[in-house]
Coordinates of C-alpha atoms and ligand atoms in Angstrom, one line a residue:
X1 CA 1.3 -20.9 5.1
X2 CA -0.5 -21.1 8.7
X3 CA -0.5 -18.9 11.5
X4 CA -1.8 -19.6 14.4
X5 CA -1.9 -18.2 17.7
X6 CA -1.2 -20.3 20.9
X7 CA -0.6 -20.4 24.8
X8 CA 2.1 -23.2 24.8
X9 CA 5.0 -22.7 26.6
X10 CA 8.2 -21.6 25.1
X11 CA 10.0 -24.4 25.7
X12 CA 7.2 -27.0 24.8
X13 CA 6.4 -25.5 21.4
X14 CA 6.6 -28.1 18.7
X15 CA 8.5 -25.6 16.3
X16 CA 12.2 -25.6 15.0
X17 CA 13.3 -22.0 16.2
X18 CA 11.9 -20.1 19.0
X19 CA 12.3 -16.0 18.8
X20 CA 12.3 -14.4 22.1
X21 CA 11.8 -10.7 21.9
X22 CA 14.6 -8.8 24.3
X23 CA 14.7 -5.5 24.7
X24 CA 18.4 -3.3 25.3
X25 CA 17.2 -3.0 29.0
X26 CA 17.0 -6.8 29.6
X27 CA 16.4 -8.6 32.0
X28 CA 13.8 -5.6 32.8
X29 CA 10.8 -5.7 30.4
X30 CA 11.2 -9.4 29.8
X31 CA 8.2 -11.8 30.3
X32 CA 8.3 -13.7 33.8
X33 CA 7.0 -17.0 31.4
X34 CA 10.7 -16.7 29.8
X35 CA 12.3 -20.4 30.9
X36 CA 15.6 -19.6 33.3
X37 CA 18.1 -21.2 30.9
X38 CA 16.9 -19.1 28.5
X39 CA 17.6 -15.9 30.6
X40 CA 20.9 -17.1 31.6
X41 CA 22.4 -17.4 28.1
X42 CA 20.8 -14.1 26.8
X43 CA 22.2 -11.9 29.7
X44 CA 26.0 -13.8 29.3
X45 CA 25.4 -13.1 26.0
X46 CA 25.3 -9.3 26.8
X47 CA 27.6 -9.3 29.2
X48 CA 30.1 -10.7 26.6
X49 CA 28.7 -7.7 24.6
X50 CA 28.1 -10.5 21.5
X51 CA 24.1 -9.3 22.1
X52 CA 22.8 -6.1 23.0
X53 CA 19.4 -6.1 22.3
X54 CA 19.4 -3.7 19.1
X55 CA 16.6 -3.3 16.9
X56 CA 16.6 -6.4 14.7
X57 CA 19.8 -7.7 16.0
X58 CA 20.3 -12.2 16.0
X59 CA 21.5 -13.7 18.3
X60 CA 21.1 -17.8 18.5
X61 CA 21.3 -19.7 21.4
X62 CA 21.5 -23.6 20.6
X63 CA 19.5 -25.4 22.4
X64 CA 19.1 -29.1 21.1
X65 CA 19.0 -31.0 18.0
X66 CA 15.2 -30.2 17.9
X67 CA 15.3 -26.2 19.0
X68 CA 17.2 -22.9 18.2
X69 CA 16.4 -20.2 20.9
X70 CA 17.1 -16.9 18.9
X71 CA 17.1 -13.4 20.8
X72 CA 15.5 -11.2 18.9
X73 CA 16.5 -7.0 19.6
X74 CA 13.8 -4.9 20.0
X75 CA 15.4 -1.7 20.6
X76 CA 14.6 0.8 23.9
X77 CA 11.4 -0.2 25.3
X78 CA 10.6 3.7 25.2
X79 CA 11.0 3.7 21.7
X80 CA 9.1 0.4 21.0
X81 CA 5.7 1.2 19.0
X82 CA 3.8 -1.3 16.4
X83 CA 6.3 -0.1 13.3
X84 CA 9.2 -2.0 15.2
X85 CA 7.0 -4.7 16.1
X86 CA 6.2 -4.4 12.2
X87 CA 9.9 -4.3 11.4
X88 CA 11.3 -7.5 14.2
X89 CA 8.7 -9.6 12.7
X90 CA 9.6 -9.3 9.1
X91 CA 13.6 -9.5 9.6
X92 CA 12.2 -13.1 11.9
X93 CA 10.5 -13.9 9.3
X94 CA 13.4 -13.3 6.6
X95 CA 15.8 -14.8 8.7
X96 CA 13.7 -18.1 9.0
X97 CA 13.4 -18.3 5.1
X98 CA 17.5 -17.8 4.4
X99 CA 17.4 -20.7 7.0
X100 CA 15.1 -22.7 5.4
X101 CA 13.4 -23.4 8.6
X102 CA 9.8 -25.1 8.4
X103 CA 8.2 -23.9 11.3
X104 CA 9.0 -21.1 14.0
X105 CA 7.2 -19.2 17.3
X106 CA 7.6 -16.0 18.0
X107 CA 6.5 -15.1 21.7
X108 CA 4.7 -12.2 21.2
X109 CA 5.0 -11.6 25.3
X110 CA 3.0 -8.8 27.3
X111 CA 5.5 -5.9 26.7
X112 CA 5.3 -6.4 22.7
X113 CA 1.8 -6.5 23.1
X114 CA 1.2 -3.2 25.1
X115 CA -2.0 -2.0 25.8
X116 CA -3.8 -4.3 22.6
X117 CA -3.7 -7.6 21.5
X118 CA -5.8 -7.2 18.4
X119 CA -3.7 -4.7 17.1
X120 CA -0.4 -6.3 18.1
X121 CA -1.5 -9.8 16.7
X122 CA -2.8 -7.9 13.7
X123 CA 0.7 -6.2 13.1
X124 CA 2.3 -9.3 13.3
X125 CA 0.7 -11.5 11.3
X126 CA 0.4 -8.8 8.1
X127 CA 4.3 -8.2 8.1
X128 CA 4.8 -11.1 8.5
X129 CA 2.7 -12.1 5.8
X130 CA 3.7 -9.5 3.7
X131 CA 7.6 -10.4 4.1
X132 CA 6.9 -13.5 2.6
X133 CA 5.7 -12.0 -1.1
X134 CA 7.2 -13.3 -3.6
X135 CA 6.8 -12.6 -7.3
X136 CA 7.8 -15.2 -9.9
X137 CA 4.7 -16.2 -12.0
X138 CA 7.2 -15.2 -15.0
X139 CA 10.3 -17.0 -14.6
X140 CA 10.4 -20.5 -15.6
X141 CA 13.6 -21.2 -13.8
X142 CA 15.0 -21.0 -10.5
X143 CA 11.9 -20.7 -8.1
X144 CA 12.9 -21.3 -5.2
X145 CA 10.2 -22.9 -2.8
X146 CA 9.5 -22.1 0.4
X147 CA 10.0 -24.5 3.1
X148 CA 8.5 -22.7 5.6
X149 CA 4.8 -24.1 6.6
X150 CA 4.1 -23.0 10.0
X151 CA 4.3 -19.9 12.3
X152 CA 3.3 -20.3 15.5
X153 CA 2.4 -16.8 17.9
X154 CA 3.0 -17.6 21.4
X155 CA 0.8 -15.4 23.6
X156 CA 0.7 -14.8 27.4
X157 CA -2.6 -13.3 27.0
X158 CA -6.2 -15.6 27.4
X159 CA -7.1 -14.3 24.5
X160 CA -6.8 -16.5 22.2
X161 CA -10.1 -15.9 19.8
X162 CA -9.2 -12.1 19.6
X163 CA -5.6 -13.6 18.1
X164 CA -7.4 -15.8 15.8
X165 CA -9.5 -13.1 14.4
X166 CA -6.8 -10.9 14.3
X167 CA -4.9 -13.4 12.2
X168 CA -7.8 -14.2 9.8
X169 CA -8.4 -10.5 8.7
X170 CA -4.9 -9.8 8.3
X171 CA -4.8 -13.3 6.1
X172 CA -8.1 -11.4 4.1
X173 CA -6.3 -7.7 3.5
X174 CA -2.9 -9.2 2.8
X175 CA -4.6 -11.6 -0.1
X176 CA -6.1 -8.3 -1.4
X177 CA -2.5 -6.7 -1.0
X178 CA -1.0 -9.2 -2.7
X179 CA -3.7 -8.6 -6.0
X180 CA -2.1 -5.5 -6.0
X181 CA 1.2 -6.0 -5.5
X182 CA 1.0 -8.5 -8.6
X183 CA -0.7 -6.2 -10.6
X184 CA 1.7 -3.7 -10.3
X185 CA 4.3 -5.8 -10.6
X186 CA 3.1 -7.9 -13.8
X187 CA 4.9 -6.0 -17.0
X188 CA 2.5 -3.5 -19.2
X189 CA 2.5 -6.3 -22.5
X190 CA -0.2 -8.0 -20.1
X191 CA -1.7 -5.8 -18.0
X192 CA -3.5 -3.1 -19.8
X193 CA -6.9 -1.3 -19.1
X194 CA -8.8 -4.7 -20.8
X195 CA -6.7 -6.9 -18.4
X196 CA -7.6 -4.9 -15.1
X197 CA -11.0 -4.7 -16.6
X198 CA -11.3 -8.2 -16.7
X199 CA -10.0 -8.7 -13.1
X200 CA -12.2 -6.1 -11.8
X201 CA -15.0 -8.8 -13.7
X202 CA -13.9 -11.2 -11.8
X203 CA -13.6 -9.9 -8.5
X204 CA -17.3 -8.5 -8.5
X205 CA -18.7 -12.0 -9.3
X206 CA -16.8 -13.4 -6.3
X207 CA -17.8 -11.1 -4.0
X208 CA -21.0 -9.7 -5.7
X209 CA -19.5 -6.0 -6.1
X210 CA -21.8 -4.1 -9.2
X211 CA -19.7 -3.1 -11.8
X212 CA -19.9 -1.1 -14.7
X213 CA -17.4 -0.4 -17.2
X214 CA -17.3 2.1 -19.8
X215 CA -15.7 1.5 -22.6
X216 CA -14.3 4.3 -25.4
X217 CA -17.8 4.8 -27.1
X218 CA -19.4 5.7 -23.0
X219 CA -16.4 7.1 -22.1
X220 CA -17.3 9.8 -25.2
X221 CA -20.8 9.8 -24.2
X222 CA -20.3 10.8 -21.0
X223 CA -17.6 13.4 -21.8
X224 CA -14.8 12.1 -20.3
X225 CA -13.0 13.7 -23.1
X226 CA -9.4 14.1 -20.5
X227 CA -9.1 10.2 -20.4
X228 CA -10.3 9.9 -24.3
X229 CA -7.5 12.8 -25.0
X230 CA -5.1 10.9 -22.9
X231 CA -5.9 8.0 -25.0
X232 CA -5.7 8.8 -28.1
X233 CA -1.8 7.4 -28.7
X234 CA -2.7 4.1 -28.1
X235 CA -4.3 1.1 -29.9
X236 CA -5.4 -0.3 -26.3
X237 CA -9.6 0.6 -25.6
X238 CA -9.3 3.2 -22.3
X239 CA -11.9 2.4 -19.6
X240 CA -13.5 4.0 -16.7
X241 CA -14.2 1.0 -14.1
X242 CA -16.7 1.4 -11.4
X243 CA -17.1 -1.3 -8.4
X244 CA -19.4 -0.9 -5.7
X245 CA -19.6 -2.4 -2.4
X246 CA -22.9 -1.9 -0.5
X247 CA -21.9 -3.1 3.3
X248 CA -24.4 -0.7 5.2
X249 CA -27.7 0.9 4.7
X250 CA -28.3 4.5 4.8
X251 CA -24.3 5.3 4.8
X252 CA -23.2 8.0 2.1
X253 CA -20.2 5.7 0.1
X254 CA -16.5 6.4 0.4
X255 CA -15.4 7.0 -3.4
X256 CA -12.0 5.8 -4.2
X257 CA -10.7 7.1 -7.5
X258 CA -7.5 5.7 -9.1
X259 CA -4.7 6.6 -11.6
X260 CA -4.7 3.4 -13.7
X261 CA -2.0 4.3 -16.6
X262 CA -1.3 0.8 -17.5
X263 CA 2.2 2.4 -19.0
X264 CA 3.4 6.0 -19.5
X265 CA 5.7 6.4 -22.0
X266 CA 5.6 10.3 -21.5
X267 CA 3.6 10.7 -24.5
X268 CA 4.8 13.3 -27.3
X269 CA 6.7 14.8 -24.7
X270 CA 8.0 11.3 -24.3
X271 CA 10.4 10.3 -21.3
X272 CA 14.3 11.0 -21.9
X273 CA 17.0 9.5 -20.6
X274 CA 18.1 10.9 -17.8
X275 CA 21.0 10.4 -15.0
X276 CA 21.1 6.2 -14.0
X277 CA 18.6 5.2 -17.2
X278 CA 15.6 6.1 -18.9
X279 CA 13.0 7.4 -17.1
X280 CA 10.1 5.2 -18.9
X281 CA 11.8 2.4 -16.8
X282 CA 8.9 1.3 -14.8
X283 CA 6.1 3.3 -15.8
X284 CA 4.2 0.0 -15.9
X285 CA 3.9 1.0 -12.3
X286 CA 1.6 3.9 -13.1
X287 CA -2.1 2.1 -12.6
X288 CA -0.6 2.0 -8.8
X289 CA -3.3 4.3 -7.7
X290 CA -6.0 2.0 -9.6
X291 CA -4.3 -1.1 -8.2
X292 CA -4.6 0.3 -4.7
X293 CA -8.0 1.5 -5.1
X294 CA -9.5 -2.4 -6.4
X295 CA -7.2 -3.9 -3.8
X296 CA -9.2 -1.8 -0.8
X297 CA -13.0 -1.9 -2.0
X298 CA -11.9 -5.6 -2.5
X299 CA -10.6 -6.3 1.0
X300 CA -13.6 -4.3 2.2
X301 CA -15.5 -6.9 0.5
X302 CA -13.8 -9.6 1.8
X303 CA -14.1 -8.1 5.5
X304 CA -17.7 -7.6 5.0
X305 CA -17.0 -3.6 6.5
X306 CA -19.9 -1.9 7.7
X307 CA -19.5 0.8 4.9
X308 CA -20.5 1.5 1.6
X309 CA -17.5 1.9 -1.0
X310 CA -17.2 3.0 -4.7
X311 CA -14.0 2.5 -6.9
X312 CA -13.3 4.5 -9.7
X313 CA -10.7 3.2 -11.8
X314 CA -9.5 5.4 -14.2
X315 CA -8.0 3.0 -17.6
X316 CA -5.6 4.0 -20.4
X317 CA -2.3 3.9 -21.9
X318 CA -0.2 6.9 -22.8
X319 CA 1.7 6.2 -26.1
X320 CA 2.0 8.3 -29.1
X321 CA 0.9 7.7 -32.3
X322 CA -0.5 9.7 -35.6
X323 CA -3.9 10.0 -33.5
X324 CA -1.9 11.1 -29.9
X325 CA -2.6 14.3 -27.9
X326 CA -0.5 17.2 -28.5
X327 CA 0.9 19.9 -26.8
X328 CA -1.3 23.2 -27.1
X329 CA -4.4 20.5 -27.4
X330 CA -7.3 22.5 -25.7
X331 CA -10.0 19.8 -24.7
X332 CA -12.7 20.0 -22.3
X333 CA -13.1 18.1 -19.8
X334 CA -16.0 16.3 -18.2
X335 CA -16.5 19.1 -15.9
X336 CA -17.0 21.9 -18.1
X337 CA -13.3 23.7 -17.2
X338 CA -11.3 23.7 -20.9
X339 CA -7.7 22.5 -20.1
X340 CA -4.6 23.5 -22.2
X341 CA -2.2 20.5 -22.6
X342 CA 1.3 22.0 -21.9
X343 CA 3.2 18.5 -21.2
X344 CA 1.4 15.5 -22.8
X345 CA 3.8 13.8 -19.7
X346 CA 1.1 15.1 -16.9
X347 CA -1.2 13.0 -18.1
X348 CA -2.6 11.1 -14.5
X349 CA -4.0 14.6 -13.2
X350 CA -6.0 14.5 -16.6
X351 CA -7.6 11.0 -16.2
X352 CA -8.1 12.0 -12.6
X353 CA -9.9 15.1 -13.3
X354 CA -12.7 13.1 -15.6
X355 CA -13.0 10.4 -13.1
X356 CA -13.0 13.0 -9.9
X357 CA -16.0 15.2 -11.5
X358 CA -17.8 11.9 -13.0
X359 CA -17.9 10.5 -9.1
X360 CA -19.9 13.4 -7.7
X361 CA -23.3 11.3 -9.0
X362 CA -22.1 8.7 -6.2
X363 CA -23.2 11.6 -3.8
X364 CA -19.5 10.8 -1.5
X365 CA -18.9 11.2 2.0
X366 CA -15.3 11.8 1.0
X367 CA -14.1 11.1 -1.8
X368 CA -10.2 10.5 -2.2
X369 CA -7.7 9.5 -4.7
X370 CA -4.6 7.9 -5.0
X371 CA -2.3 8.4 -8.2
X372 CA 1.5 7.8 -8.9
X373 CA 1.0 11.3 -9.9
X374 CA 4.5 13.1 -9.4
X375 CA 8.3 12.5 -9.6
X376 CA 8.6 15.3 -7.6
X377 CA 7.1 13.7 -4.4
X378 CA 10.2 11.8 -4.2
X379 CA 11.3 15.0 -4.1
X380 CA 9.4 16.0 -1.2
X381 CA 9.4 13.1 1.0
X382 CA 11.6 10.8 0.1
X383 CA 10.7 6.7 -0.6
X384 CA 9.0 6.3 3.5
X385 CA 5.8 8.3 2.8
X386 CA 3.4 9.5 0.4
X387 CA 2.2 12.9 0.0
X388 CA -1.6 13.8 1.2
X389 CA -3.4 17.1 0.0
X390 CA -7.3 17.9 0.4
X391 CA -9.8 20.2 1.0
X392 CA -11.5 19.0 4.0
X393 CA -9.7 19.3 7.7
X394 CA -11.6 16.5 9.4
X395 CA -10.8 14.3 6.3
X396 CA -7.2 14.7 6.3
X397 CA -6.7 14.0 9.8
X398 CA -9.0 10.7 10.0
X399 CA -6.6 9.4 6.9
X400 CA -3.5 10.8 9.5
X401 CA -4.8 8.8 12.0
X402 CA -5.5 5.7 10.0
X403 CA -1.6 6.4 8.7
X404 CA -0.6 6.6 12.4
X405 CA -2.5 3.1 13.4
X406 CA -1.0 1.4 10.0
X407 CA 2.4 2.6 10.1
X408 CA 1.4 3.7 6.1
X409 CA 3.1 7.3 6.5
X410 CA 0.8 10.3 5.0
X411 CA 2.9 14.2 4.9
X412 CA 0.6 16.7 4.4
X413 CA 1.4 19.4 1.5
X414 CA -0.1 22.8 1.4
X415 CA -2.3 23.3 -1.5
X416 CA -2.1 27.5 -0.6
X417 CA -4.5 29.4 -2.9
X418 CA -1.6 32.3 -4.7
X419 CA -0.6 28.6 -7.1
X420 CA -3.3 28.2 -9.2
X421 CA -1.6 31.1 -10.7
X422 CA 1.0 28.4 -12.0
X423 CA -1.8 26.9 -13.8
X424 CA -3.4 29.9 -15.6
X425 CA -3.0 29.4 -19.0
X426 CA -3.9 32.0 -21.9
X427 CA -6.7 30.1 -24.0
X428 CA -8.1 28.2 -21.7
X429 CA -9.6 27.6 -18.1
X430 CA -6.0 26.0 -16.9
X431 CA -3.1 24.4 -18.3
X432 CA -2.0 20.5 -17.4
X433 CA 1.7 21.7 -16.1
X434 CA 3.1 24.5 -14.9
X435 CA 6.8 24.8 -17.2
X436 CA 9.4 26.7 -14.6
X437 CA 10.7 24.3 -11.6
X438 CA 7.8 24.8 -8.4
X439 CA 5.9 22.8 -6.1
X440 CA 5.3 20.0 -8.8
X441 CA 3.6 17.5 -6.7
X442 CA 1.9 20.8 -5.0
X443 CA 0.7 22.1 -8.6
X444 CA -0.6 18.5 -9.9
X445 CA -3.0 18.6 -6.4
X446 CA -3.6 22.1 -7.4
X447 CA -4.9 21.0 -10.7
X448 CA -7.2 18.3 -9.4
X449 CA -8.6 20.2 -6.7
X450 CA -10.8 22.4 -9.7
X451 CA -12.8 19.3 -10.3
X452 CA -14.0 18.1 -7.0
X453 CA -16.4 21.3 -6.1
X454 CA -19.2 20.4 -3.1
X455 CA -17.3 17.2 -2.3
X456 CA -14.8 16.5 0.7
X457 CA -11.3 15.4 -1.1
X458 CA -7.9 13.9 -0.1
X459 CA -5.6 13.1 -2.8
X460 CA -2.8 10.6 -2.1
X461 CA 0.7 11.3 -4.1
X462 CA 1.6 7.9 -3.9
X463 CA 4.7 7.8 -6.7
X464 CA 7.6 7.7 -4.2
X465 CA 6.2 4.6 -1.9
X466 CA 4.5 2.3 -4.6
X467 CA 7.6 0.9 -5.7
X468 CA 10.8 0.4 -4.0
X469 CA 14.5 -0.6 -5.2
X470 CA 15.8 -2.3 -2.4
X471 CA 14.2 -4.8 0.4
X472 CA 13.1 -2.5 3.0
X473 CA 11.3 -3.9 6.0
X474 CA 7.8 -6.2 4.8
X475 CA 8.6 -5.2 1.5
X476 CA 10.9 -7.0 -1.7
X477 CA 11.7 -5.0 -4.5
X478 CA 8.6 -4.3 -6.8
X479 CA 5.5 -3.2 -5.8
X480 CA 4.8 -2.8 -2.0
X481 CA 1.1 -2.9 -1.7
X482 CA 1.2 1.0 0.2
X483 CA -1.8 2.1 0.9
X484 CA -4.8 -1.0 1.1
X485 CA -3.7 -1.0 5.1
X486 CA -4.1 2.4 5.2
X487 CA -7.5 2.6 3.2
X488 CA -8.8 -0.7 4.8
X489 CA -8.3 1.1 8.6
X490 CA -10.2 4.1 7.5
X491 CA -12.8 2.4 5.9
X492 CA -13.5 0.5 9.4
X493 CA -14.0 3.8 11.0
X494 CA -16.6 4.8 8.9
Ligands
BES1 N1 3.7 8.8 -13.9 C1 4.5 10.0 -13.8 C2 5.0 10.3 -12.4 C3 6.0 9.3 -11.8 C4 7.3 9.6 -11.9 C5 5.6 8.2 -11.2 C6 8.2 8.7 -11.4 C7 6.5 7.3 -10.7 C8 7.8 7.5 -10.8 C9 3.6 11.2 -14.2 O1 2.6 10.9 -15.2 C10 4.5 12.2 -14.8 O2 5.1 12.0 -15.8 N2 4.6 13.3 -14.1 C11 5.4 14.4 -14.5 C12 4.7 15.7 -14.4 C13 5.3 16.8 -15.1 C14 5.3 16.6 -16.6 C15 4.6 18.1 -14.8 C16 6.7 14.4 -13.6 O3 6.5 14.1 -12.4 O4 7.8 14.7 -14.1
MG2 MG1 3.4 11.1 -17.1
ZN3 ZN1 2.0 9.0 -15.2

């Protein structure tokens, strides 16, 4: 698939459907460059109320054998931002798939583009990118091919080497998205900690990341007896995975850590069945976190960023067998603090807490985590956000801003100081889960925030945006990537 960026006329572009952006307001707001015809048939197209300019609303205006004109809604121009330019692209780009067209422009004209280019070009060309996903490496039947070859951005601005660049890193991240998204997405009977470990191989010979794995017999060396505990219950080695990208000198690293449970069965307090199905249905989502984390210090790579990064990828399985961890278990962890297993279930804070503590010998500048950690963040937010906790002001509100540029939305929960009383527990320095119904996604930053002393910490809830149901916007069913935008964008403003 190509995208490139070009000046050529509307009319003259050698594509098979042209979208024109319009706006409710039209004819105000559209470009002067917009051929007359072209005008003519949108605004009788209004005034037959047939077309009124709605976000993401069709309308095709036939042209010739050769071209379809389609008017493409953008909404109010006062409430046009990057997300709707994010959203119109991906329903164009949906739209010309169903249609099986092979090539199309989009004229990404001067009031789409606002104040910059880069960004604009940049928003494009990753959701549209992203729309076009598709994961069917496992069925052996019905694939349908895509026909589509060519998408052409038709500019007004001179700019046309920002464009280009624009395009090309968006091309870089979305390739590292779309290593997530598949390893999310690929079922838990291949990928396990030995798979990702294997990837993670791989990737640091490509792009000449270090990386150092420790296996079950380093993983007891070094204490790391929370994601030994965790475990326990299966047959399949656990791993700590650590990738390092050196970009800049003299630059304190970013630490990623990640919740990499290749599948959570619950443990002995294994998932019931509850409303719609069971609730082990998907849980070969729960390395999300680690999937995320690999995905950004490997886009990093690829962009060559001016930054020094660390990912800590946290390995296991959580299964039960005669060897599993128990409730009332009291282990200790890596840190020192004893922890009393109350729900063999919260088992991603635990992993966390061993690979949070181990990190501090990275000497972070931040240091930040991302975990499908709660159900209850659903809860909280909903599926169009995750959650963000930390201990560190400036922190939180460099991730917000990176959230705000990406369209990748954070909501910031409290983690007040009266709730580590949810976590005292009566033999040991904390319990895993707090019993009664509470702040669960709340409590679970709670717990992780006792093991990241001296460093500054964000920890990203990501359980209700990792996966999704339905299509929504950029993303299919399955795995949407969340997060490697998000990361990538801070990262760069290191
Ligand atoms: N992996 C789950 C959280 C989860 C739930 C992720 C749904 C994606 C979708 C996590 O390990 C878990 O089981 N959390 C428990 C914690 C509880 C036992 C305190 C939960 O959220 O119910
Ligand atoms: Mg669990
Ligand atoms: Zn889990």
């Amino acid at each position: 698939m190509k995208i490139i960026a070009s000046l050529s006329n509307v009319l003259d572009s050698n594509v098979e459907v042209v979208y024109v952006p319009v706006f409710e307001e039209f004819p105000k707001y559209a470009s002067k460059e917009l051929p007359e015809k072209v005008v003519a048939k949108i605004k009788e197209a209004m005034n037959d109320k047939k077309f009124e300019g709605k976000l993401k609303q069709c309308y095709s205006v036939y042209w010739s054998d050769k071209k379809t004109f389609i008017a493409m809604g953008v909404g109010k121009k006062e409430d046009y931002n990057s997300d709707k330019l994010r959203q119109v692209c991906s329903s164009a780009t949906r739209c010309a798939v169903n249609k099986k067209v092979k090539s199309y422009a989009f004229f990404l004209d001067g009031n789409l583009v606002d104040v910059n280019l880069e960004k604009a070009v940049q928003s494009f060309s990753e959701s549209t990118l992203l729309s076009l996903y598709k994961f069917n490496v496992l069925k052996t039947k019905d694939k349908n091919n895509e026909n589509l070859k060519e998408i052409v951005i038709l500019l007004e601005h001179k700019k046309l080497e920002v464009a280009s660049k624009a395009i090309k890193e968006s091309q870089e991240v979305v390739e590292s998205i779309s290593r997530m998204r598949d390893l999310v997405n690929l079922p838990p009977n291949i990928v396990n900690p030995s798979y990702i470990v294997n990837e993670a191989k791989k990737v640091a010979k490509k792009y000449k990341l270090k990386c150092t794995v420790l296996g079950r017999k380093e993983i007891e060396k070094n204490n790391l007896n929370l994601l030994k505990a965790v475990s326990l219950g299966s047959d399949e080695e656990p791993a700590l995975v650590v990738l390092e990208y050196n970009g800049a000198k003299n630059k304190k690293p970013v630490v990623l850590v990640g919740k990499g449970i290749t599948y959570d069965s619950g443990g002995l307090n294994i998932k019931p069945y509850i409303g719609r199905g069971p609730a082990m249905r998907n849980m070969k989502t729960d390395m999300a976190g680690s999937a995320l984390m690999f995905a950004t210090i490997e886009a990093a790579a690829r962009l060559r960023l001016d930054c020094n990064v660390v990912a800590v990828l946290a390995l296991s399985e959580n299964m039960i067998n005669g060897r599993a961890y128990k409730c009332d278990d009291v282990v200790k962890s890596h840190a020192g603090l004893t922890v009393e297993i109350t729900n063999t279930d919260a088992e991603g804070r635990l992993v966390l807490a061993d690979a949070l503590s181990y990190s501090k010998k990275f000497s972070p500048s931040y240091i930040i985590n991302a975990a499908t950690l709660t159900g209850a963040s659903m809860l909280a937010v909903g599926y169009m956000g995750a959650c963000l906790m930390g201990n560190d002001k400036e922190l939180l509100e460099k991730l917000q801003i990176s959230a705000s540029c990406t369209g990748e939305r954070l909501w910031e929960l409290p983690l007040w100081e009266e709730y580590n009383e949810l976590l005292d527990s009566s033999v040991a320095d904390l319990k895993n889960s707090h019993e009664a119904a509470g702040p669960g996604t709340v409590v679970a930053g709670m717990f992780l925030q006792n093991f990241v002393e001296g460093m500054k910490w964000a920890h990203l809830d990501i359980a209700s945006v990792s996966t999704t149901e339905k299509d929504r916007h950029f993303t299919k069913s399955g795995s949407t990537g969340f997060g490697v935008r998000l990361l990538v964008d801070f990262l760069k403003k290191q």
